[in-house]
């Protein structure tokens, strides 16, 4: 086991009807900015629940944080916070709204000249406004971690940053808020959570039997419950299981003391930035291809995954069988696994590899994934 | 899944050599009281590592917190804190020292007339001094939770209390600090951690597939690695696995949204208070007897435990086979499972049941464990 540090002070308030408890979770007398996305929370009643729970508090709304939250949109919220002397931000939505909130609360307190430095890592976050979240989509895990991914469409960029200063103070997870999601969005969420686990699990093997089994617990549950959500979108147990899995997939626990990959995410981010692919779609596309290219390096863990999670019998190439079963799961969830499934031209292979090359990234748990290897991976994702 | 709230802000600093990082974890300029137990940290070098890591800080020691920390001892530490205007407590030791610290930091700030009210729950803790820990024994999980058990020998009492105000700010977990433990102490620690998991897992079944598997991950790892510690006490991987398992066994995660029992612990506490049994010993004694009495109520989970964790085949009474295998594991760890193994007279059956009756406790996940049932349980533990 590698040495590690684990810290996660997010208060999780989980279950039916929990939005009603909002008032006790927000500091007294705080002037609240409620941050929302494209409007779905207005249609499904979540916004009304939030408004009612805020009681006689003073609050206002900033709406329009888009999927893959954009720097320019977020900066408008920052301006509003400064203008109105907001004390507390409440993100109501999925991972994009919460990721946006993390950047916004940091940028609102940032004293340097260019807040983009927060995203690129040039600037260290010294302080941030407090914020909480009401989650409406099980997917990114942003509700219980200190990471965020911000896009800047004007620069074709999508980059992650992290800081302990941007942990949510609390996150309310009511599975009923996810009943009305379009099924493709639910499916992308399941795939996102599953790939978060695999990024931390399918690296090269290290002695960490507890972490392995904790990751396998998440994988088995996501693969068991995930497909049910397409058939029974209003089954409380299914929605609750998926929501709690997605949160724990990326709250830091299963990554303690082990090697982590994250190359699939970094390549996926570039595909999203360049071609507008949804995040979950980009992962379904990249992961199987990446695993095939890195099969020998990851063989021990792929075989363990095959045996313990997928229930495969020992025969032939177990690692390839595990990759094929993962790919089959993505398809079962209705996601494409080739560039052509999304109408993306094969030139994407070169475009994305070149971008990563230019950024000087070396990806993967061993930093072996370089430009040429990204080309090889995306070539596999463009094969028929 | 039941509704739940989860909050755990303890910073875990895990691994070889991590005690050296103490200085950055303690607030600047704090006057530190280092709290220790019976002296083992002086012999195994941990105290010297702590002293060196505290560098030029001002600190002093309070030693002598006993196993099952006593109210009267703790109150002496409280007096010292007030006298010397201590700002920060550093607990260096196992669960007893850390449990003691939790009471001490609360009592030091308590303004009521009788600090025992903190333990009985009569008084609500409003504030407490900050504290951190350097763990030297994998067992109780106290290093990453807000609970504490305090004994008061002058009253024959051993009672638990909990408050968010007494979370450690940080806990340093260096598996090497546990190399020199007597093997019986290590064994008791493994059993303690295992029973913590079983208290949260072997309750009546509820739909919570992730929590079930997370508990099973801990159980399988503890049962696999536990016996190795007796043979290879200086194997880093074994010590690290057990340490991380013990912490996660009682940091709140696996108890989220499920029913919890804890009757074994409450009965065990009384056995310790009345007969001086070590905590782990009391659990090894009570748990199998309790499971036999409550077998039908817990059958679904006992069978799942038998199949998934113990690898038992379906045949005959799977629930009884699972209990027998658990009892066999305790024996393998060198612990007794009957009153006579510890030289405790059979009258203990009545003594303990009467005490619990008198306290008016109704134990178990369904509050069905009353005085007569405790008698029945302990009668089973006194059978040959």
PDB file of C-alpha atoms in Angstrom, chain B residues 184-278:
ATOM      1  CA  UNK B 184      -2.974 -11.132  22.006  1.00  0.00           C
ATOM      2  CA  UNK B 185      -3.486  -7.372  21.794  1.00  0.00           C
ATOM      3  CA  UNK B 186      -3.216  -7.483  17.992  1.00  0.00           C
ATOM      4  CA  UNK B 187      -5.701 -10.370  17.951  1.00  0.00           C
ATOM      5  CA  UNK B 188      -8.184  -8.490  20.134  1.00  0.00           C
ATOM      6  CA  UNK B 189      -7.887  -5.564  17.757  1.00  0.00           C
ATOM      7  CA  UNK B 190      -8.737  -7.674  14.713  1.00  0.00           C
ATOM      8  CA  UNK B 191     -11.729  -9.173  16.533  1.00  0.00           C
ATOM      9  CA  UNK B 192     -12.891  -5.736  17.661  1.00  0.00           C
ATOM     10  CA  UNK B 193     -12.791  -4.416  14.092  1.00  0.00           C
ATOM     11  CA  UNK B 194     -14.516  -7.519  12.741  1.00  0.00           C
ATOM     12  CA  UNK B 195     -17.318  -7.249  15.293  1.00  0.00           C
ATOM     13  CA  UNK B 196     -17.747  -3.539  14.485  1.00  0.00           C
ATOM     14  CA  UNK B 197     -18.498  -4.571  10.929  1.00  0.00           C
ATOM     15  CA  UNK B 198     -20.795  -7.408  11.976  1.00  0.00           C
ATOM     16  CA  UNK B 199     -22.794  -5.092  14.287  1.00  0.00           C
ATOM     17  CA  UNK B 200     -23.626  -3.011  11.207  1.00  0.00           C
ATOM     18  CA  UNK B 201     -24.003  -5.901   8.753  1.00  0.00           C
ATOM     19  CA  UNK B 202     -25.733  -8.760  10.578  1.00  0.00           C
ATOM     20  CA  UNK B 203     -28.925  -6.879  11.347  1.00  0.00           C
ATOM     21  CA  UNK B 204     -32.218  -7.553   9.675  1.00  0.00           C
ATOM     22  CA  UNK B 205     -31.952  -7.269   5.939  1.00  0.00           C
ATOM     23  CA  UNK B 206     -32.769  -4.080   4.078  1.00  0.00           C
ATOM     24  CA  UNK B 207     -32.137  -3.271   0.430  1.00  0.00           C
ATOM     25  CA  UNK B 208     -28.619  -1.762   0.497  1.00  0.00           C
ATOM     26  CA  UNK B 209     -26.469  -3.809  -1.861  1.00  0.00           C
ATOM     27  CA  UNK B 210     -23.528  -1.385  -1.831  1.00  0.00           C
ATOM     28  CA  UNK B 211     -23.329  -1.183   1.966  1.00  0.00           C
ATOM     29  CA  UNK B 212     -23.563  -4.981   2.163  1.00  0.00           C
ATOM     30  CA  UNK B 213     -20.652  -5.404  -0.209  1.00  0.00           C
ATOM     31  CA  UNK B 214     -18.596  -2.693   1.483  1.00  0.00           C
ATOM     32  CA  UNK B 215     -19.065  -4.514   4.781  1.00  0.00           C
ATOM     33  CA  UNK B 216     -18.179  -7.812   3.114  1.00  0.00           C
ATOM     34  CA  UNK B 217     -15.013  -6.216   1.692  1.00  0.00           C
ATOM     35  CA  UNK B 218     -13.917  -5.392   5.242  1.00  0.00           C
ATOM     36  CA  UNK B 219     -14.901  -8.812   6.611  1.00  0.00           C
ATOM     37  CA  UNK B 220     -13.076 -10.755   3.904  1.00  0.00           C
ATOM     38  CA  UNK B 221      -9.954  -8.647   4.291  1.00  0.00           C
ATOM     39  CA  UNK B 222      -9.922  -8.875   8.097  1.00  0.00           C
ATOM     40  CA  UNK B 223     -10.449 -12.638   8.008  1.00  0.00           C
ATOM     41  CA  UNK B 224      -7.747 -13.061   5.373  1.00  0.00           C
ATOM     42  CA  UNK B 225      -5.145 -10.739   6.894  1.00  0.00           C
ATOM     43  CA  UNK B 226      -6.023 -11.129  10.595  1.00  0.00           C
ATOM     44  CA  UNK B 227      -4.455 -14.529  11.249  1.00  0.00           C
ATOM     45  CA  UNK B 228      -1.299 -13.478   9.370  1.00  0.00           C
ATOM     46  CA  UNK B 229      -0.562 -10.855  11.986  1.00  0.00           C
ATOM     47  CA  UNK B 230       0.036 -13.573  14.576  1.00  0.00           C
ATOM     48  CA  UNK B 231       2.637 -15.196  12.352  1.00  0.00           C
ATOM     49  CA  UNK B 232       4.189 -12.142  10.699  1.00  0.00           C
ATOM     50  CA  UNK B 233       3.855  -9.264  13.173  1.00  0.00           C
ATOM     51  CA  UNK B 234       6.330  -7.125  11.224  1.00  0.00           C
ATOM     52  CA  UNK B 235       4.840  -7.558   7.766  1.00  0.00           C
ATOM     53  CA  UNK B 236       4.052  -4.019   6.638  1.00  0.00           C
ATOM     54  CA  UNK B 237       1.298  -5.003   4.204  1.00  0.00           C
ATOM     55  CA  UNK B 238      -0.534  -7.091   6.794  1.00  0.00           C
ATOM     56  CA  UNK B 239      -0.321  -4.358   9.438  1.00  0.00           C
ATOM     57  CA  UNK B 240      -1.363  -1.694   6.928  1.00  0.00           C
ATOM     58  CA  UNK B 241      -4.375  -3.690   5.724  1.00  0.00           C
ATOM     59  CA  UNK B 242      -5.563  -4.365   9.256  1.00  0.00           C
ATOM     60  CA  UNK B 243      -5.067  -0.760  10.302  1.00  0.00           C
ATOM     61  CA  UNK B 244      -7.025   0.638   7.374  1.00  0.00           C
ATOM     62  CA  UNK B 245      -9.745  -2.002   7.827  1.00  0.00           C
ATOM     63  CA  UNK B 246     -10.129  -1.202  11.522  1.00  0.00           C
ATOM     64  CA  UNK B 247     -10.448   2.519  10.783  1.00  0.00           C
ATOM     65  CA  UNK B 248     -13.050   1.998   8.091  1.00  0.00           C
ATOM     66  CA  UNK B 249     -14.949  -0.556  10.134  1.00  0.00           C
ATOM     67  CA  UNK B 250     -16.214   2.244  12.332  1.00  0.00           C
ATOM     68  CA  UNK B 251     -15.979   5.509  10.430  1.00  0.00           C
ATOM     69  CA  UNK B 252     -19.681   5.507   9.642  1.00  0.00           C
ATOM     70  CA  UNK B 253     -19.644   4.543   5.964  1.00  0.00           C
ATOM     71  CA  UNK B 254     -20.924   0.961   6.144  1.00  0.00           C
ATOM     72  CA  UNK B 255     -23.635   1.954   8.611  1.00  0.00           C
ATOM     73  CA  UNK B 256     -25.202   4.469   6.215  1.00  0.00           C
ATOM     74  CA  UNK B 257     -28.844   3.691   5.521  1.00  0.00           C
ATOM     75  CA  UNK B 258     -28.942   0.254   7.202  1.00  0.00           C
ATOM     76  CA  UNK B 259     -30.120  -1.122  10.554  1.00  0.00           C
ATOM     77  CA  UNK B 260     -27.446  -1.483  13.221  1.00  0.00           C
ATOM     78  CA  UNK B 261     -27.382  -3.855  16.168  1.00  0.00           C
ATOM     79  CA  UNK B 262     -24.680  -2.991  18.792  1.00  0.00           C
ATOM     80  CA  UNK B 263     -26.174  -5.287  21.458  1.00  0.00           C
ATOM     81  CA  UNK B 264     -22.958  -7.338  21.535  1.00  0.00           C
ATOM     82  CA  UNK B 265     -21.002  -4.211  22.398  1.00  0.00           C
ATOM     83  CA  UNK B 266     -23.400  -3.063  25.095  1.00  0.00           C
ATOM     84  CA  UNK B 267     -23.403  -6.487  26.771  1.00  0.00           C
ATOM     85  CA  UNK B 268     -19.638  -6.721  26.342  1.00  0.00           C
ATOM     86  CA  UNK B 269     -19.132  -3.319  27.984  1.00  0.00           C
ATOM     87  CA  UNK B 270     -20.933  -4.578  31.094  1.00  0.00           C
ATOM     88  CA  UNK B 271     -18.796  -7.726  31.170  1.00  0.00           C
ATOM     89  CA  UNK B 272     -15.696  -5.545  31.013  1.00  0.00           C
ATOM     90  CA  UNK B 273     -16.975  -3.203  33.715  1.00  0.00           C
ATOM     91  CA  UNK B 274     -17.922  -6.075  36.030  1.00  0.00           C
ATOM     92  CA  UNK B 275     -15.161  -8.616  35.340  1.00  0.00           C
ATOM     93  CA  UNK B 276     -12.294  -6.688  33.749  1.00  0.00           C
ATOM     94  CA  UNK B 277     -12.425  -8.561  30.458  1.00  0.00           C
ATOM     95  CA  UNK B 278     -10.533  -6.959  27.549  1.00  0.00           C
TER      96      UNK B 278
END
